[in-house]
């Protein structure tokens, strides 16, 4: 009976369109990243430092991917692009530390909203590092998106939170890591990328983590383990989301993360984002959705033969 139900589920999954499969993967990743933020915030409220949390996240993530590393053991460390790997891993590790620090000091929904600036930074970095042509519409959308950041942060106001710069540094670091992926050839292993990221993160966070180390209780140890496993699982679901569906269809489902972060922040941490956060987030989301749409349209134009574009 169990086998019959399993086959029925697999058949139903195969009947879904690639875009709908991608959307399901993205919603799973969204739930995972939001849960991860809640775990990090819980640990920070137990007086655990962001460096110790980041170290544990990288260590348990490494343990989680070891079976895949073993499967590709003959080729996992073969690469002609070690410089790009190291810069990418370093930027990802710094982004993780900044993000965990921001979550420990700011409402979960605020950090999530500022994290949506990643596509804005990606547009800028694609222009600077990849020499991509960015036309005035995308530049305008990028500028509008950063105006949304000012609405959330409100520099000069009494409610200004300097920790917001850590959240923006997180978004910039992720954007740099994503941009550098485009510098790799198609055959570069994702397991290699994850392995180097984990090792770099461990090396970077180990000294401050050991200096600030606090012996975790059994409950805290379980939370630390969960941060690593949920984090790496969410990354894997993001990859599957974009492998299955078109970016222009899949990306908008990531923005449900703000609603989830608001609900979890209110229920678990008694955090209630103010109206400026929602207004600024709406501006950022609108700008990034426009950028995704433009990139998707340009990608289709480039892949269409000239005679078919008439």
Short mmCIF file of C-alpha atoms in Angstrom, two decimals:
data_model
loop_
_atom_site.label_atom_id
_atom_site.label_comp_id
_atom_site.label_asym_id
_atom_site.label_seq_id
_atom_site.Cartn_x
_atom_site.Cartn_y
_atom_site.Cartn_z
CA UNK A 1 0.00 0.00 0.00
CA UNK A 2 2.82 2.40 0.92
CA UNK A 3 4.56 1.59 -2.37
CA UNK A 4 1.35 2.38 -4.29
CA UNK A 5 1.01 5.78 -2.59
CA UNK A 6 4.69 6.52 -3.28
CA UNK A 7 4.30 5.74 -6.98
CA UNK A 8 1.16 7.89 -7.12
CA UNK A 9 3.04 10.83 -5.60
CA UNK A 10 5.92 10.42 -8.05
CA UNK A 11 3.50 10.26 -10.96
CA UNK A 12 1.67 13.37 -9.75
CA UNK A 13 5.02 15.19 -9.39
CA UNK A 14 6.02 14.27 -12.96
CA UNK A 15 2.69 15.56 -14.27
CA UNK A 16 3.43 19.03 -12.89
CA UNK A 17 4.94 21.56 -15.28
CA UNK A 18 8.63 22.44 -14.73
CA UNK A 19 7.60 25.92 -13.55
CA UNK A 20 5.24 24.53 -10.93
CA UNK A 21 7.88 22.10 -9.70
CA UNK A 22 10.31 25.02 -9.46
CA UNK A 23 7.74 27.05 -7.51
CA UNK A 24 7.28 24.21 -5.00
CA UNK A 25 11.03 23.93 -4.52
CA UNK A 26 11.25 27.70 -4.04
CA UNK A 27 8.48 27.74 -1.43
CA UNK A 28 10.29 24.94 0.40
CA UNK A 29 13.51 26.95 0.33
CA UNK A 30 11.65 30.05 1.52
CA UNK A 31 10.24 28.17 4.50
CA UNK A 32 13.68 26.70 5.21
CA UNK A 33 15.52 30.02 5.16
CA UNK A 34 12.86 31.64 7.36
CA UNK A 35 13.08 28.76 9.84
CA UNK A 36 16.87 29.12 9.79
CA UNK A 37 16.55 32.79 10.66
CA UNK A 38 14.27 31.92 13.57
CA UNK A 39 16.77 29.31 14.82
CA UNK A 40 19.62 31.83 14.64
CA UNK A 41 17.57 34.46 16.48
CA UNK A 42 16.66 31.94 19.19
CA UNK A 43 20.33 31.08 19.68
CA UNK A 44 21.30 34.76 19.80
CA UNK A 45 18.68 35.37 22.50
CA UNK A 46 20.38 32.58 24.46
CA UNK A 47 23.54 34.76 24.37
CA UNK A 48 25.33 32.76 21.70
CA UNK A 49 27.61 34.84 19.50
CA UNK A 50 27.09 35.10 15.74
CA UNK A 51 30.60 33.74 15.10
CA UNK A 52 29.90 30.57 17.08
CA UNK A 53 26.58 30.11 15.27
CA UNK A 54 28.27 30.66 11.88
CA UNK A 55 31.03 28.19 12.74
CA UNK A 56 28.50 25.54 13.75
CA UNK A 57 26.43 26.21 10.63
CA UNK A 58 29.46 25.63 8.39
CA UNK A 59 30.64 22.56 10.33
CA UNK A 60 27.29 20.76 10.33
CA UNK A 61 26.71 21.73 6.70
CA UNK A 62 30.06 20.15 5.83
CA UNK A 63 29.06 16.94 7.60
CA UNK A 64 25.77 16.94 5.69
CA UNK A 65 27.45 17.13 2.26
CA UNK A 66 30.24 14.61 2.98
CA UNK A 67 28.31 11.72 1.33
CA UNK A 68 28.12 13.77 -1.89
CA UNK A 69 31.78 14.70 -1.59
CA UNK A 70 32.65 11.01 -1.24
CA UNK A 71 30.55 10.17 -4.31
CA UNK A 72 32.54 12.71 -6.38
CA UNK A 73 35.83 12.12 -4.56
CA UNK A 74 37.82 11.59 -7.79
CA UNK A 75 36.89 14.96 -9.24
CA UNK A 76 35.59 17.17 -6.41
CA UNK A 77 38.92 18.98 -5.93
CA UNK A 78 39.76 19.29 -9.61
CA UNK A 79 39.23 22.84 -10.84
CA UNK A 80 40.99 25.45 -12.96
CA UNK A 81 39.24 28.32 -11.17
CA UNK A 82 40.53 28.26 -7.61
CA UNK A 83 40.80 32.05 -7.43
CA UNK A 84 37.11 32.49 -8.23
CA UNK A 85 36.21 29.68 -5.82
CA UNK A 86 38.08 31.35 -2.97
CA UNK A 87 36.62 34.83 -3.55
CA UNK A 88 33.14 33.37 -3.88
CA UNK A 89 33.50 31.28 -0.72
CA UNK A 90 34.92 34.22 1.23
CA UNK A 91 32.12 36.55 0.16
CA UNK A 92 29.53 33.90 1.05
CA UNK A 93 31.10 33.32 4.47
CA UNK A 94 31.18 37.04 5.28
CA UNK A 95 27.57 37.36 4.09
CA UNK A 96 26.57 34.54 6.44
CA UNK A 97 28.28 36.17 9.44
CA UNK A 98 26.76 39.59 8.68
CA UNK A 99 23.33 38.06 8.19
CA UNK A 100 23.43 36.16 11.48
CA UNK A 101 24.62 39.28 13.30
CA UNK A 102 21.81 41.34 11.74
CA UNK A 103 19.20 38.74 12.71
CA UNK A 104 20.46 38.82 16.29
CA UNK A 105 19.94 42.59 16.54
CA UNK A 106 17.02 43.44 14.22
CA UNK A 107 13.47 42.19 13.66
CA UNK A 108 13.41 39.16 11.39
CA UNK A 109 11.12 40.85 8.84
CA UNK A 110 13.44 43.89 8.56
CA UNK A 111 16.47 41.72 7.80
CA UNK A 112 14.42 39.73 5.28
CA UNK A 113 13.23 42.91 3.54
CA UNK A 114 16.76 44.30 3.28
CA UNK A 115 17.93 40.91 1.99
CA UNK A 116 15.69 41.41 -1.03
CA UNK A 117 18.24 43.96 -2.29
CA UNK A 118 20.40 41.08 -3.53
CA UNK A 119 19.15 41.35 -7.17
CA UNK A 120 19.87 45.09 -7.07
CA UNK A 121 23.48 44.45 -6.08
CA UNK A 122 23.66 41.64 -8.65
CA UNK A 123 22.74 44.10 -11.42
CA UNK A 124 25.54 46.43 -10.33
CA UNK A 125 28.10 43.62 -10.02
CA UNK A 126 27.13 42.08 -13.37
CA UNK A 127 27.91 45.44 -14.97
CA UNK A 128 31.24 45.85 -13.13
CA UNK A 129 32.55 42.25 -13.15
CA UNK A 130 30.89 40.57 -16.12
CA UNK A 131 30.70 43.59 -18.45
CA UNK A 132 26.99 42.89 -18.97
CA UNK A 133 25.03 45.54 -20.80
CA UNK A 134 22.62 47.16 -18.35
CA UNK A 135 20.19 49.53 -20.00
CA UNK A 136 18.46 52.53 -18.50
CA UNK A 137 15.29 50.65 -17.47
CA UNK A 138 17.22 48.25 -15.22
CA UNK A 139 19.33 51.11 -13.83
CA UNK A 140 16.15 53.01 -13.02
CA UNK A 141 14.62 49.95 -11.31
CA UNK A 142 17.84 49.46 -9.32
CA UNK A 143 17.79 53.09 -8.16
CA UNK A 144 14.12 52.80 -7.17
CA UNK A 145 14.93 49.64 -5.22
CA UNK A 146 17.64 51.40 -3.22
CA UNK A 147 15.19 54.20 -2.46
CA UNK A 148 13.11 51.46 -0.85
CA UNK A 149 16.14 50.68 1.34
CA UNK A 150 16.18 54.31 2.51
CA UNK A 151 12.49 54.03 3.40
CA UNK A 152 13.21 51.03 5.64
CA UNK A 153 16.45 52.30 7.17
CA UNK A 154 15.46 55.99 7.45
CA UNK A 155 18.94 57.42 8.19
CA UNK A 156 18.72 60.39 10.51
CA UNK A 157 15.49 59.24 12.12
CA UNK A 158 15.31 58.31 15.79
CA UNK A 159 14.52 54.72 14.80
CA UNK A 160 17.65 54.40 12.62
CA UNK A 161 19.35 51.04 13.21
CA UNK A 162 23.06 50.94 12.17
CA UNK A 163 22.86 47.12 12.14
CA UNK A 164 20.94 47.53 8.87
CA UNK A 165 24.33 47.93 7.18
CA UNK A 166 25.15 44.36 8.25
CA UNK A 167 21.96 43.15 6.52
CA UNK A 168 22.92 45.08 3.39
CA UNK A 169 26.44 43.60 3.57
CA UNK A 170 24.80 40.17 3.69
CA UNK A 171 22.82 40.94 0.53
CA UNK A 172 25.93 42.30 -1.21
CA UNK A 173 28.00 39.24 -0.27
CA UNK A 174 25.35 36.86 -1.58
CA UNK A 175 25.06 38.92 -4.78
CA UNK A 176 28.83 38.72 -5.30
CA UNK A 177 28.79 34.96 -4.74
CA UNK A 178 25.91 34.56 -7.22
CA UNK A 179 27.63 36.77 -9.79
CA UNK A 180 30.87 34.81 -9.56
CA UNK A 181 28.99 31.57 -10.29
CA UNK A 182 28.48 32.95 -13.79
CA UNK A 183 32.26 33.01 -14.23
CA UNK A 184 32.41 29.22 -13.91
CA UNK A 185 32.03 26.93 -16.93
CA UNK A 186 28.87 24.80 -17.11
CA UNK A 187 30.64 21.65 -15.93
CA UNK A 188 31.85 23.08 -12.60
CA UNK A 189 30.54 20.90 -9.77
CA UNK A 190 28.07 22.41 -7.30
CA UNK A 191 29.45 19.98 -4.69
CA UNK A 192 32.88 21.57 -5.16
CA UNK A 193 31.34 25.02 -4.59
CA UNK A 194 29.58 23.90 -1.41
CA UNK A 195 32.66 22.10 -0.10
CA UNK A 196 34.95 25.10 -0.57
CA UNK A 197 32.33 27.40 0.97
CA UNK A 198 32.04 25.19 4.06
CA UNK A 199 35.80 24.84 4.53
CA UNK A 200 36.41 28.57 4.01
CA UNK A 201 33.64 29.44 6.46
CA UNK A 202 35.07 27.10 9.08
CA UNK A 203 38.58 28.56 8.71
CA UNK A 204 37.27 32.14 8.83
CA UNK A 205 34.97 31.71 11.82
CA UNK A 206 36.99 29.25 13.92
CA UNK A 207 39.37 31.74 15.65
CA UNK A 208 36.70 34.21 16.86
CA UNK A 209 34.27 31.36 17.58
CA UNK A 210 36.79 29.58 19.80
CA UNK A 211 37.69 32.84 21.55
CA UNK A 212 34.01 33.58 22.25
CA UNK A 213 33.06 29.94 22.74
CA UNK A 214 30.31 29.08 25.21
CA UNK A 215 29.63 25.42 25.90
CA UNK A 216 26.16 24.75 24.44
CA UNK A 217 23.52 22.84 26.32
CA UNK A 218 21.96 19.78 24.71
CA UNK A 219 19.05 21.97 23.54
CA UNK A 220 21.41 24.57 22.07
CA UNK A 221 23.49 21.86 20.42
CA UNK A 222 20.35 20.61 18.70
CA UNK A 223 19.57 24.13 17.49
CA UNK A 224 23.11 24.56 16.14
CA UNK A 225 22.88 21.26 14.30
CA UNK A 226 19.52 22.30 12.86
CA UNK A 227 20.96 25.60 11.59
CA UNK A 228 23.55 23.70 9.56
CA UNK A 229 21.21 21.04 8.18
CA UNK A 230 18.31 23.40 7.42
CA UNK A 231 20.69 25.93 5.87
CA UNK A 232 22.33 23.49 3.47
CA UNK A 233 18.96 21.91 2.66
CA UNK A 234 17.51 25.30 1.78
CA UNK A 235 20.46 26.02 -0.49
CA UNK A 236 19.88 22.72 -2.27
CA UNK A 237 16.18 23.56 -2.76
CA UNK A 238 17.09 26.94 -4.28
CA UNK A 239 19.29 25.15 -6.82
CA UNK A 240 16.47 22.74 -7.68
CA UNK A 241 14.00 25.62 -7.99
CA UNK A 242 16.03 27.38 -10.68
CA UNK A 243 16.98 24.14 -12.40
CA UNK A 244 13.31 23.18 -12.79
CA UNK A 245 11.58 26.47 -13.51
CA UNK A 246 12.16 29.76 -15.29
CA UNK A 247 13.64 32.49 -13.10
CA UNK A 248 10.87 34.95 -13.99
CA UNK A 249 8.25 32.44 -12.78
CA UNK A 250 10.09 31.03 -9.77
CA UNK A 251 11.66 34.17 -8.26
CA UNK A 252 8.41 35.87 -7.08
CA UNK A 253 7.68 32.95 -4.75
CA UNK A 254 10.78 33.91 -2.75
CA UNK A 255 8.99 37.06 -1.61
CA UNK A 256 6.57 35.03 0.50
CA UNK A 257 9.56 34.90 2.84
CA UNK A 258 8.68 38.40 4.08
CA UNK A 259 5.19 37.33 5.13
CA UNK A 260 6.56 34.21 6.84
CA UNK A 261 9.25 36.25 8.60
CA UNK A 262 6.63 38.74 9.81
CA UNK A 263 4.37 35.98 11.18
CA UNK A 264 7.21 34.03 12.85
CA UNK A 265 8.77 37.22 14.21
CA UNK A 266 5.44 38.19 15.80
CA UNK A 267 4.55 34.74 17.17
CA UNK A 268 7.97 33.75 18.51
CA UNK A 269 9.76 37.01 19.26
CA UNK A 270 6.95 39.55 19.72
CA UNK A 271 8.31 41.60 16.79
CA UNK A 272 5.90 43.78 14.85
CA UNK A 273 7.43 45.51 11.79
CA UNK A 274 6.32 49.12 11.36
CA UNK A 275 4.57 50.47 8.29
CA UNK A 276 7.79 51.88 6.82
CA UNK A 277 9.25 48.36 6.61
CA UNK A 278 6.28 47.14 4.55
CA UNK A 279 6.34 50.23 2.29
CA UNK A 280 10.09 49.96 1.70
CA UNK A 281 9.84 46.21 1.14
CA UNK A 282 7.06 46.73 -1.42
CA UNK A 283 9.28 49.19 -3.34
CA UNK A 284 12.26 46.80 -3.28
CA UNK A 285 10.15 43.81 -4.34
CA UNK A 286 8.56 45.75 -7.21
CA UNK A 287 11.97 46.88 -8.43
CA UNK A 288 13.55 43.42 -8.24
CA UNK A 289 10.57 41.78 -9.94
CA UNK A 290 10.94 44.24 -12.81
CA UNK A 291 14.66 43.42 -13.07
CA UNK A 292 13.92 39.66 -13.11
CA UNK A 293 11.33 40.22 -15.84
CA UNK A 294 13.73 42.29 -17.94
CA UNK A 295 16.55 39.73 -17.56
CA UNK A 296 14.20 36.92 -18.54
CA UNK A 297 12.98 38.84 -21.59
CA UNK A 298 16.52 39.66 -22.70
CA UNK A 299 17.54 36.02 -22.22
CA UNK A 300 14.72 34.89 -24.52
CA UNK A 301 15.68 37.54 -27.07
CA UNK A 302 19.29 36.37 -27.10
CA UNK A 303 18.26 32.73 -27.53
CA UNK A 304 15.80 33.46 -30.35
CA UNK A 305 17.20 33.39 -33.91
CA UNK A 306 17.14 36.88 -35.51
CA UNK A 307 14.60 35.82 -38.17
CA UNK A 308 12.22 34.69 -35.40
CA UNK A 309 12.29 38.04 -33.61
CA UNK A 310 10.54 39.93 -36.41
#
